[in-house]
Coordinates of C-alpha atoms in Angstrom, one line a residue:
Chain A
X5 CA -4.6 10.0 -14.3
X6 CA -3.6 6.3 -13.7
X7 CA -6.6 4.1 -13.3
X8 CA -6.3 0.9 -11.7
X9 CA -9.6 -0.8 -11.7
X10 CA -11.0 -4.0 -9.9
X11 CA -13.6 -6.2 -11.1
X12 CA -15.8 -6.4 -8.0
X13 CA -15.8 -4.1 -5.1
X14 CA -17.8 -6.9 -2.9
X15 CA -17.6 -10.4 -3.3
X16 CA -19.5 -13.4 -1.1
X17 CA -17.8 -16.7 -1.7
X18 CA -18.1 -20.1 -0.1
X19 CA -15.1 -22.3 1.7
X20 CA -13.5 -24.4 -1.0
X21 CA -14.7 -22.4 -4.1
X22 CA -12.3 -21.0 -6.9
X23 CA -12.1 -17.2 -7.0
X24 CA -10.5 -15.1 -9.1
X25 CA -9.8 -11.1 -8.7
X26 CA -9.2 -9.2 -11.5
X27 CA -7.3 -6.2 -11.7
X28 CA -6.5 -3.6 -15.1
X29 CA -4.4 -0.9 -15.3
X30 CA -4.5 1.7 -18.4
X31 CA -0.9 3.4 -17.7
X32 CA 1.5 1.0 -19.1
X33 CA 3.0 0.2 -16.2
X34 CA 5.7 -2.9 -15.8
X35 CA 5.0 -3.7 -12.0
X36 CA 1.8 -5.3 -10.7
X37 CA 1.1 -6.0 -6.8
X38 CA -1.5 -8.0 -4.8
X39 CA -2.0 -6.8 -1.3
X40 CA -4.4 -8.0 1.4
X41 CA -5.4 -5.7 4.2
X42 CA -6.5 -6.5 7.6
X43 CA -7.0 -4.5 10.9
X44 CA -3.7 -3.9 12.9
X45 CA -1.8 -5.8 10.3
X46 CA -1.6 -2.9 7.7
X47 CA -1.0 -4.2 3.8
X48 CA 0.7 -7.4 3.4
X49 CA 2.2 -8.0 -0.1
X50 CA 0.8 -11.5 -1.5
X51 CA 2.4 -11.7 -5.0
X52 CA 4.0 -9.2 -7.5
X53 CA 4.9 -9.2 -10.9
X54 CA 7.6 -7.1 -13.0
X55 CA 6.5 -8.3 -16.3
X56 CA 4.0 -10.6 -18.6
X57 CA 4.1 -14.0 -17.3
X58 CA 6.7 -13.4 -14.7
X59 CA 5.9 -13.3 -10.8
X60 CA 7.2 -13.2 -7.3
X61 CA 6.0 -14.6 -4.4
X62 CA 5.7 -11.7 -1.5
X63 CA 5.4 -11.9 1.9
X64 CA 2.0 -14.6 2.3
X65 CA 1.6 -16.0 -1.1
X66 CA 0.3 -19.3 0.7
X67 CA -3.1 -20.4 -0.8
X68 CA -3.0 -17.8 -3.4
X69 CA -1.6 -18.0 -7.4
X70 CA -1.5 -15.5 -9.6
X71 CA -1.6 -15.1 -13.5
X72 CA -0.2 -11.8 -15.6
X73 CA -1.0 -12.8 -19.4
X74 CA -1.1 -9.4 -20.4
X75 CA 0.9 -6.4 -19.5
X76 CA -2.7 -4.6 -18.5
X77 CA -4.2 -7.2 -16.3
X78 CA -2.9 -9.1 -13.2
X79 CA -5.4 -11.9 -11.9
X80 CA -5.4 -13.0 -8.3
X81 CA -7.0 -17.0 -7.9
X82 CA -7.3 -18.0 -4.3
X83 CA -7.3 -22.1 -5.4
X84 CA -10.0 -23.2 -2.5
X85 CA -11.3 -20.3 -0.5
X86 CA -11.0 -20.7 3.1
X87 CA -12.5 -18.4 5.9
X88 CA -9.1 -17.0 6.9
X89 CA -8.9 -15.4 3.6
X90 CA -11.6 -13.0 4.1
X91 CA -10.1 -9.4 3.6
X92 CA -9.8 -6.6 1.7
X93 CA -7.8 -7.1 -1.3
X94 CA -6.2 -4.2 -3.1
X95 CA -4.2 -4.3 -6.7
X96 CA -1.3 -1.7 -7.4
X97 CA 0.6 -0.7 -10.2
X98 CA 3.9 1.3 -11.1
X99 CA 6.3 2.1 -13.4
X100 CA 10.0 0.7 -13.5
X101 CA 11.5 3.6 -15.5
X102 CA 12.8 7.0 -13.3
X103 CA 13.7 4.8 -10.5
X104 CA 11.3 3.7 -7.6
X105 CA 7.9 5.2 -7.6
X106 CA 4.8 5.5 -6.0
X107 CA 2.3 2.4 -6.5
X108 CA -1.3 3.6 -7.6
X109 CA -3.9 1.3 -6.1
X110 CA -7.2 0.5 -7.1
X111 CA -10.6 0.8 -4.7
X112 CA -9.9 -2.5 -3.6
X113 CA -12.4 -5.9 -3.3
X114 CA -13.8 -6.7 0.2
X115 CA -14.1 -10.4 0.2
X116 CA -16.0 -13.0 2.4
X117 CA -15.7 -16.4 2.6
X118 CA -18.5 -18.3 4.2
Chain B
X16 CA 9.4 -9.7 11.6
X17 CA 8.0 -6.2 11.3
X18 CA 10.6 -4.0 9.3
X19 CA 8.1 -0.9 9.1
X20 CA 6.5 0.0 12.5
X21 CA 3.6 2.5 13.2
X22 CA 3.2 2.1 16.8
X23 CA 0.7 4.5 17.4
X24 CA -2.6 2.9 15.9
X25 CA -4.8 5.9 16.4
X26 CA -4.1 9.4 17.2
X27 CA -6.8 12.3 17.6
X28 CA -5.5 15.9 17.0
X29 CA -7.9 19.4 17.1
X30 CA -8.8 21.1 13.5
X31 CA -6.2 23.8 12.8
X32 CA -3.6 22.1 15.2
X33 CA -0.7 19.8 14.1
X34 CA -0.6 16.2 13.3
X35 CA 2.4 14.4 13.7
X36 CA 2.3 10.7 12.5
X37 CA 5.7 8.4 13.0
X38 CA 7.1 5.7 11.6
X39 CA 10.1 3.6 12.6
X40 CA 12.1 1.0 10.3
X41 CA 14.6 -1.6 10.7
X42 CA 16.4 -2.6 7.7
X43 CA 19.0 0.1 7.2
X44 CA 19.0 -0.5 3.1
X45 CA 15.7 1.4 2.9
X46 CA 16.2 4.2 1.3
X47 CA 13.1 5.9 0.2
X48 CA 9.8 6.2 1.6
X49 CA 6.4 7.3 0.9
X50 CA 3.2 7.9 2.7
X51 CA -0.3 7.0 1.8
X52 CA -3.8 8.2 3.0
X53 CA -6.6 5.8 2.7
X54 CA -10.1 6.5 3.1
X55 CA -12.7 3.8 4.0
X56 CA -13.8 1.6 0.8
X57 CA -10.9 3.3 -1.3
X58 CA -7.7 2.4 -2.2
X59 CA -4.8 4.0 -0.4
X60 CA -3.5 7.4 -2.3
X61 CA -0.2 8.5 -2.6
X62 CA 0.8 11.5 -0.5
X63 CA 4.4 12.2 0.0
X64 CA 7.8 10.7 -0.4
X65 CA 11.4 11.4 0.6
X66 CA 14.7 10.2 -0.7
X67 CA 17.2 9.3 1.8
X68 CA 19.6 11.8 0.5
X69 CA 17.4 14.3 2.5
X70 CA 16.4 14.6 5.4
X71 CA 13.0 16.9 4.4
X72 CA 10.4 17.1 2.0
X73 CA 7.5 19.2 2.1
X74 CA 4.0 19.3 -0.2
X75 CA 1.9 22.4 0.9
X76 CA 0.6 21.2 4.8
X77 CA 2.3 18.2 4.5
X78 CA 5.9 17.6 5.5
X79 CA 7.6 14.7 5.8
X80 CA 11.0 14.4 8.1
X81 CA 13.7 11.5 7.7
X82 CA 16.0 10.5 10.7
X83 CA 18.5 7.9 9.3
X84 CA 20.3 7.3 12.1
X85 CA 17.3 6.7 14.4
X86 CA 15.7 4.9 11.5
X87 CA 12.8 7.4 11.9
X88 CA 10.2 9.3 9.6
X89 CA 7.3 11.4 10.7
X90 CA 5.0 13.1 8.6
X91 CA 3.4 16.4 10.0
X92 CA 0.0 18.1 8.9
X93 CA 0.1 21.6 9.5
X94 CA -2.9 22.8 10.2
X95 CA -5.2 19.6 10.5
X96 CA -8.2 19.9 8.6
X97 CA -11.4 17.2 9.2
X98 CA -11.1 16.1 5.9
X99 CA -7.7 14.6 6.9
X100 CA -9.6 12.2 8.6
X101 CA -8.2 8.7 7.3
X102 CA -5.9 6.0 7.8
X103 CA -2.4 6.9 6.9
X104 CA 0.5 4.1 6.3
X105 CA 4.0 4.6 6.0
X106 CA 6.1 2.7 3.4
X107 CA 9.6 1.9 2.8
X108 CA 12.1 0.5 -0.5
X109 CA 15.2 -0.2 -1.3
X110 CA 17.0 0.9 -4.5
X111 CA 18.4 -1.9 -6.7
X112 CA 15.5 -4.1 -5.3
X113 CA 12.1 -5.0 -6.9
X114 CA 10.2 -2.1 -7.0
X115 CA 8.0 -3.9 -3.9
X116 CA 7.3 -1.5 -0.7
X117 CA 6.9 -2.8 2.8
X118 CA 4.4 -0.9 4.7
X119 CA 3.4 -0.1 7.9
X120 CA 0.3 -1.2 10.0
X121 CA -1.1 2.4 9.6
X122 CA -2.4 4.9 12.1
X123 CA -6.0 6.2 12.2
X124 CA -6.0 10.2 12.2
X125 CA -9.1 11.8 13.3
X126 CA -9.2 15.5 13.3
X127 CA -12.1 16.8 15.5
X128 CA -13.8 20.0 14.0

């Protein structure tokens, strides 16, 4: 079974702080993704990575950056947290081989910026 | 511009009856579609998928129908059970793309006992 682990379930930070959200997958997947989920807006893609040290912007990258130094780990960074970044953050991974495959999600990090 | 739309934010169905969740898309390049189920405080879990070469895919109580000409897909759950109460997301992707999916806004299904 694929396991995608997000380091924190709940996180409370202050405006202006630099925030790190960590995600680790154990299935040797090439692709990793960061989404945020907000009521009425569904899942919106922030960034994704299809290989180590490779990254591409998703639909809402502003205010975020990512890091992928190792294949199994994908970090989301809020450079200077703001209250409008309060949200549920979801990490996912998927393989490249075999064509399009479902993404496997972690349980999410509920982040509150005060 | 919402490329994948789920126009019903919520749906209530009696236990044992059929649940039908709908999804519309605008991009004709989409050719692979998935449904995910999400419980509160958990990540979405993959439910069922369909490729554009098919118009129906079935897995137990879950069936997905694809109407390419109408750019519409639907998820049928028969019979509905209280444990099916969750938020359902449809997602779409295009082959030859970057393995990313576009998600709809979700439909909250409540199955009443």
